[in-house]
PDB file of C-alpha atoms in Angstrom:
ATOM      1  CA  UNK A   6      19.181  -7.584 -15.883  1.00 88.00           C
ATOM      2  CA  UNK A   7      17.027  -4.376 -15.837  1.00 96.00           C
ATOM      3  CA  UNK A   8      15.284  -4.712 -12.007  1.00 97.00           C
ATOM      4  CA  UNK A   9      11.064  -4.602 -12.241  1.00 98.00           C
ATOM      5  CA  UNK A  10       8.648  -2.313 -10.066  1.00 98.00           C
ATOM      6  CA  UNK A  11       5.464  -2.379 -10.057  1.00 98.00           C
ATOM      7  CA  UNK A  12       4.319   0.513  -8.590  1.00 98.00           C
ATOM      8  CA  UNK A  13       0.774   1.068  -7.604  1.00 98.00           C
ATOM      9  CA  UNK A  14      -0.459   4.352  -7.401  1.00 98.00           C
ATOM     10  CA  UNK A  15       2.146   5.691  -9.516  1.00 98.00           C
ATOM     11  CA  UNK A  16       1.193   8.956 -11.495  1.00 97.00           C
ATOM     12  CA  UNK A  17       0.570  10.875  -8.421  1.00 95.00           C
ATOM     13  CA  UNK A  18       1.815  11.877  -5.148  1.00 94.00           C
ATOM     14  CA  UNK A  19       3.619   9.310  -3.273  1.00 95.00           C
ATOM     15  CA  UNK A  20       3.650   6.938  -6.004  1.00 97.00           C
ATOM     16  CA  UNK A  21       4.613   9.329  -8.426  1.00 97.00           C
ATOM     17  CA  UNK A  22       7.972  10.216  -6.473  1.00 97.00           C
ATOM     18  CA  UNK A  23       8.587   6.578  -5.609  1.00 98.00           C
ATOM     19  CA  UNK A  24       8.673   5.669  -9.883  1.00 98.00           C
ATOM     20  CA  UNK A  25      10.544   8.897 -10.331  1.00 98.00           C
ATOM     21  CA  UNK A  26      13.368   8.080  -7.533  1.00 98.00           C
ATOM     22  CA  UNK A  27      13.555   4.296  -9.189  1.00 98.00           C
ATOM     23  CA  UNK A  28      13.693   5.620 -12.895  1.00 98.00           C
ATOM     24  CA  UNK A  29      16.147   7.481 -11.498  1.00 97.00           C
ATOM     25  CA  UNK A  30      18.164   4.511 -10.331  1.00 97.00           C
ATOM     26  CA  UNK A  31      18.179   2.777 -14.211  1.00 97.00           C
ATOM     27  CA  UNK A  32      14.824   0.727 -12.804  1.00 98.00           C
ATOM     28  CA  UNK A  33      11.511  -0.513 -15.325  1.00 98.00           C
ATOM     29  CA  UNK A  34       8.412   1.114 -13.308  1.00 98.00           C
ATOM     30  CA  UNK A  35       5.122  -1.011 -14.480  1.00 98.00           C
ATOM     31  CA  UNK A  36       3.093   2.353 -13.497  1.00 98.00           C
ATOM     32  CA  UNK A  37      -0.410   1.005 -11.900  1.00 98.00           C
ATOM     33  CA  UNK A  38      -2.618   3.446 -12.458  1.00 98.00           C
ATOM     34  CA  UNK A  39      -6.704   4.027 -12.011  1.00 98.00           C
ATOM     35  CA  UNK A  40      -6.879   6.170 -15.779  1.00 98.00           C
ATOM     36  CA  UNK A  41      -4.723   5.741 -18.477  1.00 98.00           C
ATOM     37  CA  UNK A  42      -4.290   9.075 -19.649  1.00 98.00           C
ATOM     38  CA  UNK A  43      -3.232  10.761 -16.300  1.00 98.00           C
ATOM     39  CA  UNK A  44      -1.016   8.231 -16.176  1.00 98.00           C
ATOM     40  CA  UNK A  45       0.396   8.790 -19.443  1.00 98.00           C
ATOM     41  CA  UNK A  46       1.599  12.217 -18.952  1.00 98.00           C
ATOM     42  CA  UNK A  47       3.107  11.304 -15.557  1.00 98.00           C
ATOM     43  CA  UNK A  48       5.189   9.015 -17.773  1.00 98.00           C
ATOM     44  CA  UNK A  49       6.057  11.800 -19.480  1.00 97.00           C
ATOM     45  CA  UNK A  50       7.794  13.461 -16.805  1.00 97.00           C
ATOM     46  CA  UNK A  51      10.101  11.022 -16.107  1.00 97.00           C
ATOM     47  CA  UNK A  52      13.569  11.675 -17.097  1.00 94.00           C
ATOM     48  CA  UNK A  53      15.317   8.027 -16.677  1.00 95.00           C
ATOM     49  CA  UNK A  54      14.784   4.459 -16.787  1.00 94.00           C
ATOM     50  CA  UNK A  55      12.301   3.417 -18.667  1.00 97.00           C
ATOM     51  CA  UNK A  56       8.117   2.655 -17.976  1.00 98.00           C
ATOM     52  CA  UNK A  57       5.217   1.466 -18.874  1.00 98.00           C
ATOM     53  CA  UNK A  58       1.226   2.246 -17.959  1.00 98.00           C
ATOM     54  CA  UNK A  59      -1.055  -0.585 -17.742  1.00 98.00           C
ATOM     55  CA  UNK A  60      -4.469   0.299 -16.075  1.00 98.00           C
ATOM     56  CA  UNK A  61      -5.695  -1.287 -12.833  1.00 98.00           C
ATOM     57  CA  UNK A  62      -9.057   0.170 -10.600  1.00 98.00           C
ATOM     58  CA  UNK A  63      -7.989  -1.104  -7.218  1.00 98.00           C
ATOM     59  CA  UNK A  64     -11.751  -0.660  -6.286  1.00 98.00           C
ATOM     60  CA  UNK A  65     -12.836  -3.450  -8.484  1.00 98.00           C
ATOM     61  CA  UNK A  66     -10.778  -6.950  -7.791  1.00 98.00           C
ATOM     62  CA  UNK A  67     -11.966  -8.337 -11.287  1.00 98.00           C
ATOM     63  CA  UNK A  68      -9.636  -5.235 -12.525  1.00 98.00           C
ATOM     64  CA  UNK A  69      -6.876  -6.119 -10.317  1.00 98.00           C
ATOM     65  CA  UNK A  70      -7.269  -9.872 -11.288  1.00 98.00           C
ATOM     66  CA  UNK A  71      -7.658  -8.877 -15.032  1.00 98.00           C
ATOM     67  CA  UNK A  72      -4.018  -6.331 -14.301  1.00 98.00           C
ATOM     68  CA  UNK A  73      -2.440  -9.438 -12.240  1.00 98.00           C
ATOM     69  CA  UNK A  74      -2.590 -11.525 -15.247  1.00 98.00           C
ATOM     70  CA  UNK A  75      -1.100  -9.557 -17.794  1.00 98.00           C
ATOM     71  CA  UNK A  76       2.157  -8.913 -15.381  1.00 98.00           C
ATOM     72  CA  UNK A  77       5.015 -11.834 -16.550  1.00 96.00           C
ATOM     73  CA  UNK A  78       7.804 -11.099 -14.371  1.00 94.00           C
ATOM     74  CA  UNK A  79       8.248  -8.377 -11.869  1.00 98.00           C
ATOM     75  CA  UNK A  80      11.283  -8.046  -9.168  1.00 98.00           C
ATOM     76  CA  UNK A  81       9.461  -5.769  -6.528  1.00 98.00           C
ATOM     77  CA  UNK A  82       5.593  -4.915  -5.789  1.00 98.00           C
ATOM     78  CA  UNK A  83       5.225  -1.563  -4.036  1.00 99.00           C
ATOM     79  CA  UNK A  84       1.615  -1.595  -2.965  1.00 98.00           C
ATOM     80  CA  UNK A  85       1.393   2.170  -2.624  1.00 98.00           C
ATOM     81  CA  UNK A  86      -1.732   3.646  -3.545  1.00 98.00           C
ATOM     82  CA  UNK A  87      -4.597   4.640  -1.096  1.00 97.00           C
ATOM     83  CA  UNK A  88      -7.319   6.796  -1.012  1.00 96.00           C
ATOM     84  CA  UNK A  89      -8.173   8.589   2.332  1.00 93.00           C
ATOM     85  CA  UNK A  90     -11.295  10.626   4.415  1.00 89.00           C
ATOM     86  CA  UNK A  91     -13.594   9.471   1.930  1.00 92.00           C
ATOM     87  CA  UNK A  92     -18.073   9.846   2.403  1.00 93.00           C
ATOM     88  CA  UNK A  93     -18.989   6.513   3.124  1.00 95.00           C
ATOM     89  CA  UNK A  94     -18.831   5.075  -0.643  1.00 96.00           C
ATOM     90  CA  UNK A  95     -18.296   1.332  -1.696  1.00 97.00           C
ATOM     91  CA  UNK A  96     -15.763  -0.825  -4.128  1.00 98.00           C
ATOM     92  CA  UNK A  97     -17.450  -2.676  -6.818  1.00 98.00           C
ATOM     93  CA  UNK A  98     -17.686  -5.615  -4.769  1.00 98.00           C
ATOM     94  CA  UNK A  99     -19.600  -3.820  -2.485  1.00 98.00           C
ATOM     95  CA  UNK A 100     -16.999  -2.905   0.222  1.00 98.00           C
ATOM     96  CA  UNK A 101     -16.103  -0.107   2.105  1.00 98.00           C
ATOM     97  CA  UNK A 102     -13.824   1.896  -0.322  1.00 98.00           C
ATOM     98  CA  UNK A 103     -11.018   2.346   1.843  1.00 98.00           C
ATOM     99  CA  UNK A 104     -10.266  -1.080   3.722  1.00 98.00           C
ATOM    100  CA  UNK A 105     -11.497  -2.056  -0.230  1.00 98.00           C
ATOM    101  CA  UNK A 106      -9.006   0.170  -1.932  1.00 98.00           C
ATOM    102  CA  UNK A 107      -6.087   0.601   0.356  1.00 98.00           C
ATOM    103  CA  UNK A 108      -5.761  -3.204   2.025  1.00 98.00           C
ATOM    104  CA  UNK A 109      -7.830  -5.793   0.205  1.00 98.00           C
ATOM    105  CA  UNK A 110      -6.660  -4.809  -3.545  1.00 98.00           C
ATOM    106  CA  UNK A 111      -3.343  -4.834  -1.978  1.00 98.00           C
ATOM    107  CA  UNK A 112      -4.021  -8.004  -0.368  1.00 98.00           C
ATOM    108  CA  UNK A 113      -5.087  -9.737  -3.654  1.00 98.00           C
ATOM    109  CA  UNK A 114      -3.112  -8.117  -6.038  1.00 98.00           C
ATOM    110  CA  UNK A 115       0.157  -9.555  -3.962  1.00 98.00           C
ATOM    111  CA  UNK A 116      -1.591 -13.098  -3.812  1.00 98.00           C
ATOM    112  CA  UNK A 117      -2.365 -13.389  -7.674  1.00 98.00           C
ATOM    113  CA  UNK A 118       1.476 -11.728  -7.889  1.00 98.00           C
ATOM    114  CA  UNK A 119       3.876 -13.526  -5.613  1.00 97.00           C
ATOM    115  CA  UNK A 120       4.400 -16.744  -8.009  1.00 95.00           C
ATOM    116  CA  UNK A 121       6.273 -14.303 -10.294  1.00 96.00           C
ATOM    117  CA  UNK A 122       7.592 -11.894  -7.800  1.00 98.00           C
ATOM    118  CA  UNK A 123      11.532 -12.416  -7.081  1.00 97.00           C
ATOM    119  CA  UNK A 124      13.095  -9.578  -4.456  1.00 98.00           C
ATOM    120  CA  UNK A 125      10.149  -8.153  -2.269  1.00 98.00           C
ATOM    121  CA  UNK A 126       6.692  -6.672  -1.271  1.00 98.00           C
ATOM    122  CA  UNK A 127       6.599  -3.344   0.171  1.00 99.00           C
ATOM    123  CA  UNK A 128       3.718  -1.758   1.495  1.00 98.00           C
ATOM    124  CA  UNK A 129       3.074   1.321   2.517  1.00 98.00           C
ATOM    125  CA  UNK A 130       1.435   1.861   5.694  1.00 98.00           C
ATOM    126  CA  UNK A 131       1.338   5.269   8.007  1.00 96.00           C
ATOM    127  CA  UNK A 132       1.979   6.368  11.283  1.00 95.00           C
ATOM    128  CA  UNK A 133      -2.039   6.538  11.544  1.00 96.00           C
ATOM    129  CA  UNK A 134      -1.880   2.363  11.400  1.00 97.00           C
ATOM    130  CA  UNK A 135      -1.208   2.903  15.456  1.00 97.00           C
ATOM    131  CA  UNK A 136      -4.708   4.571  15.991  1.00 97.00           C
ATOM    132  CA  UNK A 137      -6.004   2.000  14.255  1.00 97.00           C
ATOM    133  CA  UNK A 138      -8.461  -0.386  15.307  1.00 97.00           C
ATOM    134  CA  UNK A 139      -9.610  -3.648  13.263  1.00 98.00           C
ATOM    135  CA  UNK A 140     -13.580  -4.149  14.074  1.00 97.00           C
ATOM    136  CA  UNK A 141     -13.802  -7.935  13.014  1.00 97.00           C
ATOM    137  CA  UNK A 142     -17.851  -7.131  13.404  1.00 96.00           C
ATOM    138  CA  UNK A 143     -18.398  -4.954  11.047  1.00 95.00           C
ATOM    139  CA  UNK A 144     -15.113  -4.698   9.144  1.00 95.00           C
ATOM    140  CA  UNK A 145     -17.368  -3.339   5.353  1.00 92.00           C
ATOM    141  CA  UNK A 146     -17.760  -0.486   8.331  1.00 92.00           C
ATOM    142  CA  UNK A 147     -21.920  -0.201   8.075  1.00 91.00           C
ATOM    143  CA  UNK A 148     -23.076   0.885  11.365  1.00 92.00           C
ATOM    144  CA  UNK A 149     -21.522   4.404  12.403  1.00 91.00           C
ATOM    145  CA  UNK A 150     -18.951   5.488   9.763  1.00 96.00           C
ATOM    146  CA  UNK A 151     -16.634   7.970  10.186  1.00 95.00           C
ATOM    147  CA  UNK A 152     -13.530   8.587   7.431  1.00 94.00           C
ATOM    148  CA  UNK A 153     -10.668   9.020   9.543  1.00 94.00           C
ATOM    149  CA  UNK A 154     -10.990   5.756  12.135  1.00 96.00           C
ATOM    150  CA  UNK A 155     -12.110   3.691   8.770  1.00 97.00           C
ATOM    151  CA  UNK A 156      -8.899   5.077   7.031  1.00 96.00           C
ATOM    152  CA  UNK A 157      -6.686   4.218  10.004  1.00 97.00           C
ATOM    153  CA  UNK A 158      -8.330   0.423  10.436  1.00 98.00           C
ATOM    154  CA  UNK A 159      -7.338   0.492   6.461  1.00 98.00           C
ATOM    155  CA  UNK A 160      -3.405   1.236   7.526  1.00 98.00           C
ATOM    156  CA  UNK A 161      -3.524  -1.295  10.592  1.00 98.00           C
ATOM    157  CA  UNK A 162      -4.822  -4.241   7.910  1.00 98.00           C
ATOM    158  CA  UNK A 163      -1.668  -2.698   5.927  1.00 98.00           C
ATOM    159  CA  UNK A 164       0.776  -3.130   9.106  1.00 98.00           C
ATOM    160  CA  UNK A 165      -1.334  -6.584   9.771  1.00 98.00           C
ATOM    161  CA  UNK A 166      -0.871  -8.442   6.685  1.00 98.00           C
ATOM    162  CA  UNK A 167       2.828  -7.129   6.203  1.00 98.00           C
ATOM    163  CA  UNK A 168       4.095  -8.757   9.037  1.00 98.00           C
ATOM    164  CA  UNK A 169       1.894 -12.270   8.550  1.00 98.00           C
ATOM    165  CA  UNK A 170       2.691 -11.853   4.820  1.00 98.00           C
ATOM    166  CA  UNK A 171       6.622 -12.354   6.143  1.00 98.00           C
ATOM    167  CA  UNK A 172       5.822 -14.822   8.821  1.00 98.00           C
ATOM    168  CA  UNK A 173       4.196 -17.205   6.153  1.00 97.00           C
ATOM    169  CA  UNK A 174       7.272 -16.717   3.638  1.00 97.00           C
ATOM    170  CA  UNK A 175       9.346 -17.711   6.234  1.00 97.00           C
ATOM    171  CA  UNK A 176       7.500 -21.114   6.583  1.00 96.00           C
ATOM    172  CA  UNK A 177       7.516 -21.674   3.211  1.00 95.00           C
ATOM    173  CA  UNK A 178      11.195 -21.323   2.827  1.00 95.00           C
ATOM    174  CA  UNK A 179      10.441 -18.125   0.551  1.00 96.00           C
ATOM    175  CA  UNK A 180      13.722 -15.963  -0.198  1.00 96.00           C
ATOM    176  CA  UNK A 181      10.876 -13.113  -1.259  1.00 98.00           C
ATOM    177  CA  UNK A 182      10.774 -10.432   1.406  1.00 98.00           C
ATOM    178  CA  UNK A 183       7.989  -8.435   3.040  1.00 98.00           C
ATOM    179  CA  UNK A 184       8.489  -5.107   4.022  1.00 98.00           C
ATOM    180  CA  UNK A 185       6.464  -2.219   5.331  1.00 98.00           C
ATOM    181  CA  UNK A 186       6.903   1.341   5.083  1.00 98.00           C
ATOM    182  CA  UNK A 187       5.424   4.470   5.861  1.00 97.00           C
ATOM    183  CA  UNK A 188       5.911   8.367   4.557  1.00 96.00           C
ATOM    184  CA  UNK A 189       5.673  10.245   8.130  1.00 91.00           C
ATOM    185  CA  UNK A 190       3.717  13.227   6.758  1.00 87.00           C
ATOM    186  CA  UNK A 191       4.119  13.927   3.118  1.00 72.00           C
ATOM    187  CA  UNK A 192       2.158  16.608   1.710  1.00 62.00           C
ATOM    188  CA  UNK A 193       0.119  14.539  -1.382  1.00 58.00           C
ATOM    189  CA  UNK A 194      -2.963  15.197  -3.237  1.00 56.00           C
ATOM    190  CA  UNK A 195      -4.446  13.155  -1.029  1.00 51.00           C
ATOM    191  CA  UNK A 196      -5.680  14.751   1.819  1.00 43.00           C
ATOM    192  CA  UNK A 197      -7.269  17.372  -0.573  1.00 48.00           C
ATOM    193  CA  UNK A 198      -9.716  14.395  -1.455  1.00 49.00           C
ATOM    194  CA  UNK A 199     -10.894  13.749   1.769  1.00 46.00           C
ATOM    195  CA  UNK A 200     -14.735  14.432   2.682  1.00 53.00           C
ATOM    196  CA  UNK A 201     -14.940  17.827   2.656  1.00 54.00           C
ATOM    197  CA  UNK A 202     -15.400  19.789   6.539  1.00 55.00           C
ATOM    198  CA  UNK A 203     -13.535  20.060   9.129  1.00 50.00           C
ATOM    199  CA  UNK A 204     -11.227  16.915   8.189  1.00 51.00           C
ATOM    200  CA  UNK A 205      -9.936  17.752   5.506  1.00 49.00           C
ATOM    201  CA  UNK A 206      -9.805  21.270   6.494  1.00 51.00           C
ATOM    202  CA  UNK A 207      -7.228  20.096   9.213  1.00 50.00           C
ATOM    203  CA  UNK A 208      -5.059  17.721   6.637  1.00 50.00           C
ATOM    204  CA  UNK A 209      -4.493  20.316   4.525  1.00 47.00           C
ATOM    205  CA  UNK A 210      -3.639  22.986   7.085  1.00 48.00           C
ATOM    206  CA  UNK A 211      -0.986  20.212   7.986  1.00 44.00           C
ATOM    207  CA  UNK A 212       0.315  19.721   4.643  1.00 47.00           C
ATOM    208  CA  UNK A 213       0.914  23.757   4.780  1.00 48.00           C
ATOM    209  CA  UNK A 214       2.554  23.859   8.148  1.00 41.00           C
ATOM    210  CA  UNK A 215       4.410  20.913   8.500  1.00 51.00           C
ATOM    211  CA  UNK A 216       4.558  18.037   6.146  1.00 57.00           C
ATOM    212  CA  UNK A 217       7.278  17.072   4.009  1.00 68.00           C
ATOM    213  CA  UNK A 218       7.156  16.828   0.101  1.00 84.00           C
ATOM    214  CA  UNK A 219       6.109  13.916  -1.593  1.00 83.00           C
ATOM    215  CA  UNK A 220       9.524  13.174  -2.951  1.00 88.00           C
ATOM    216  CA  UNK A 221      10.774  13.056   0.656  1.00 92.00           C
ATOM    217  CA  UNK A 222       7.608  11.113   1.830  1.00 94.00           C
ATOM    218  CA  UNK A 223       8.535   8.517  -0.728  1.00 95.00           C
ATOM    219  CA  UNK A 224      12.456   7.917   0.276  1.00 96.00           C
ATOM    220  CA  UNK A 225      11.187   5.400   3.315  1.00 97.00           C
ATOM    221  CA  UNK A 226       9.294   3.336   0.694  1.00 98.00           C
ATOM    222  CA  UNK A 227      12.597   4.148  -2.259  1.00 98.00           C
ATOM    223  CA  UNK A 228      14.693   2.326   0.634  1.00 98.00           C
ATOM    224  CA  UNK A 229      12.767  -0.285   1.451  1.00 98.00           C
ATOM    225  CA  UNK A 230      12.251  -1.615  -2.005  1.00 98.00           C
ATOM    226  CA  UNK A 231      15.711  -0.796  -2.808  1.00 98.00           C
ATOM    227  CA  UNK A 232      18.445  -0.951  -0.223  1.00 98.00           C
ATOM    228  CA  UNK A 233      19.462  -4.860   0.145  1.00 97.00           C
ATOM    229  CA  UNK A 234      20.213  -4.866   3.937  1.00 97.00           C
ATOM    230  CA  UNK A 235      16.268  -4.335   4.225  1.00 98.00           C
ATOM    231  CA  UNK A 236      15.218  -7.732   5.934  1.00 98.00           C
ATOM    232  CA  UNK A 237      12.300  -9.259   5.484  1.00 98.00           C
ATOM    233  CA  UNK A 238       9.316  -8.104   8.169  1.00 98.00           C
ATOM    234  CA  UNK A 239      11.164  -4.665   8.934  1.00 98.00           C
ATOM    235  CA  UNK A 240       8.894  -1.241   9.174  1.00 98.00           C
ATOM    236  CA  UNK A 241      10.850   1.592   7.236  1.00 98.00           C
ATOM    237  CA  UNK A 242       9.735   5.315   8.041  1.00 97.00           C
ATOM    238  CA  UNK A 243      11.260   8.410   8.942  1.00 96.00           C
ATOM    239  CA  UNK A 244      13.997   9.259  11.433  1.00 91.00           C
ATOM    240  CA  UNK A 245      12.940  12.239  12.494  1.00 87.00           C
ATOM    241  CA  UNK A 246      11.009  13.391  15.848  1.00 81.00           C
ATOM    242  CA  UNK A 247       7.737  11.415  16.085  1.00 83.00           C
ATOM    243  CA  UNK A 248       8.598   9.783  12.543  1.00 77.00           C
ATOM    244  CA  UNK A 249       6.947  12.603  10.479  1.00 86.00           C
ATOM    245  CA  UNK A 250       9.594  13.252   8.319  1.00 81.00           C
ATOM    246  CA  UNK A 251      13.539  12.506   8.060  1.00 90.00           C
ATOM    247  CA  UNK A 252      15.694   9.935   6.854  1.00 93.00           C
ATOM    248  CA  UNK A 253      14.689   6.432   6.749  1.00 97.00           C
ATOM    249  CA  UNK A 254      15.422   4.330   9.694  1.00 97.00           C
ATOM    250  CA  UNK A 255      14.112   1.134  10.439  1.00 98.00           C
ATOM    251  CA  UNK A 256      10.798   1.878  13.250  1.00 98.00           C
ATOM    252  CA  UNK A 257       8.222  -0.013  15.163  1.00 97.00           C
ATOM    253  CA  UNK A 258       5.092  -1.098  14.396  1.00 98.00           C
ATOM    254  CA  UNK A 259       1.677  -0.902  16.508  1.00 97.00           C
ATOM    255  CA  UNK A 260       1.893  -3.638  19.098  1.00 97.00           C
ATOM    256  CA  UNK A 261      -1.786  -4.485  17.624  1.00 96.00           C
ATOM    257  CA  UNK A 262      -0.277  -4.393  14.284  1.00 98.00           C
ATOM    258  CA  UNK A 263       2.410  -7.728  15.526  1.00 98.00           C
ATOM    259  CA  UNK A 264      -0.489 -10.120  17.327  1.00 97.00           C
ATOM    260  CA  UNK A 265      -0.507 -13.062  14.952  1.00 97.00           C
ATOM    261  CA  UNK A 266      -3.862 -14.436  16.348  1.00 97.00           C
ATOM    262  CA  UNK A 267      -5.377 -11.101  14.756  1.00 98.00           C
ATOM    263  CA  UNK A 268      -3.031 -11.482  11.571  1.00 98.00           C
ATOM    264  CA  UNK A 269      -4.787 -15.272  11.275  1.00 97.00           C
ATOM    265  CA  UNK A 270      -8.389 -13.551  11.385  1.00 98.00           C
ATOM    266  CA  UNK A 271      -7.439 -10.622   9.614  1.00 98.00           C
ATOM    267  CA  UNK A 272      -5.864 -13.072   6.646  1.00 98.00           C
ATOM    268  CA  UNK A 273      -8.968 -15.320   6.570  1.00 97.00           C
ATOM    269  CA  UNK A 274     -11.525 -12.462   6.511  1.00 98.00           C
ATOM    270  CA  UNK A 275      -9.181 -11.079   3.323  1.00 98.00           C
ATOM    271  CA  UNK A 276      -9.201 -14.420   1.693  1.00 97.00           C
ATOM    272  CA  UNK A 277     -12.863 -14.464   1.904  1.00 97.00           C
ATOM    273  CA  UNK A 278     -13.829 -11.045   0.703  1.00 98.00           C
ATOM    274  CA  UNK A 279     -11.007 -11.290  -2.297  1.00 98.00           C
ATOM    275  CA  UNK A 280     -11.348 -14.763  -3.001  1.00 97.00           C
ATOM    276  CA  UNK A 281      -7.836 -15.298  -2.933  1.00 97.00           C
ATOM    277  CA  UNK A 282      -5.840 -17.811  -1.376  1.00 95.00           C
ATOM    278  CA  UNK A 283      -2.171 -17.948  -0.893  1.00 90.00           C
ATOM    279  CA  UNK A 284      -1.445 -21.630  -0.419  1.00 72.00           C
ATOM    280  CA  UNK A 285      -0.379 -22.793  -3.936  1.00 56.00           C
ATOM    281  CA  UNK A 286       1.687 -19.358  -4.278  1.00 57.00           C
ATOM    282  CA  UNK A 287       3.476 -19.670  -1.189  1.00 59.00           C
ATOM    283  CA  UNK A 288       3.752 -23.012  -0.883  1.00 46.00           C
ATOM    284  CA  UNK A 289       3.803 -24.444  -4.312  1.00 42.00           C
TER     285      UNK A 289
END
């Protein structure tokens, strides 16, 4: 049988080269993507495999509950999209868009997923998850906001909720697997959306100078939903010097990222703001 994806994310970027590299492989890619039509002729490009678009705005759970729904069977989720460096701006529900956007659609959309889910979760994290810092006070981030340490407390909740993620399928006697990955630095569209000033100024002088492509940004998270010697609760990134690019290797996370006293608080706070619980999926 024809292996599922669902790819978040997936007409751009990171997400784009993940489909492409599983299309590649003879894979069905259920592209996840914020507007249909961009999405559309990203489908387009592909060469292999086959696809399909169906429309999800991670910045509005109802969407992603609405998305969730119409998905009967899927082998592998690859939460993958993100947005990054972002004014201070907030999801539907009235959350800060980036913890919103990049963990607690991620969060939910793997919840309202997992009862149909039958190889994995991957998701994508980034070497920024170990500047991270989770502020259980003021997590929506209202008092003081700055992009960057609100985009690297999103990629810490990422590394966070990987790890507990695997810890609770483990206790439930799960055979699905939860990995992490991250791309090193991959030159994306992404930093070119960041706030502009001096921020984005500096990502995109990066993505000049020294960051991979996106295609080899996206062979960590390619080998982690693929490769079946990935176990469940490894971090895939790059193998080369301070993990910024190279082949995929199996790396550490954060020591903050593997406390599970701050995974419990972390997961409680999610299932509050989502409204999501994971005990009949896991457990049922």
């Amino acid at each position: 049988m024809t292996p599922v994806y669902v790819v978040t994310g997936a007409n751009s970027g990171l997400g784009f080269a993940t489909t492409r590299a599983l299309t590649d492989r003879g894979a069905h890619v259920i592209m996840a993507v914020r507007d249909e039509k961009n999405g559309r002729a990203a489908q387009a490009r592909l060469t292999a495999g086959s696809s399909e678009v169906r429309v999800v705005d991670l910045a509005d759970l109802d969407s992603v509950r609405t998305f969730a729904a119409g998905i009967e069977r899927a082998d592998v989720l690859i939460n993958n999209a993100g947005v990054m460096g972002l004014p201070h701006t907030l999801s539907a529900q009235g959350y800060e868009l980036q913890f919103a956007v990049n963990h607690l659609a991620h969060f939910a959309l793997t919840g309202l997923l997992l009862d149909r889910l039958t190889d994995r979760v991957v998701t994508v994290s980034s070497t920024l998850h170990k500047q991270g810092r989770l502020n259980f006070d003021d997590l929506n981030a209202t008092r003081g906001y700055q992009p960057g340490p609100a985009y690297n407390q999103s990629k810490l909740a990422n590394a966070v909720f990987g790890l507990e993620l695997q810890r609770r399928l483990t206790a439930a006697g799960s055979p699905v697997r939860s990995v992490l990955a991250h791309p090193g630095y991959a030159a994306t569209s992404l930093q070119g959306k960041a706030r502009p000033g001096l921020y984005r100024l500096a990502l995109l002088l990066g993505n000049r100078l020294i960051a991979a492509s996106a295609a080899d940004g996206a062979r960590p998270t390619v080998f982690a939903a693929t490769d079946p010697g990935v176990a469940g609760g490894q971090f895939i990134g790059p193998g080369g010097p301070g993990e910024m690019r190279g082949a995929p290797r199996v790396v550490k996370p954060a020591p903050s990222a593997t406390d599970p006293q701050t995974a419990q608080r972390l997961w409680s706070a999610s299932e509050e703001m989502t409204g999501v619980s994971y005990l009949s999926t896991i457990v049922g």
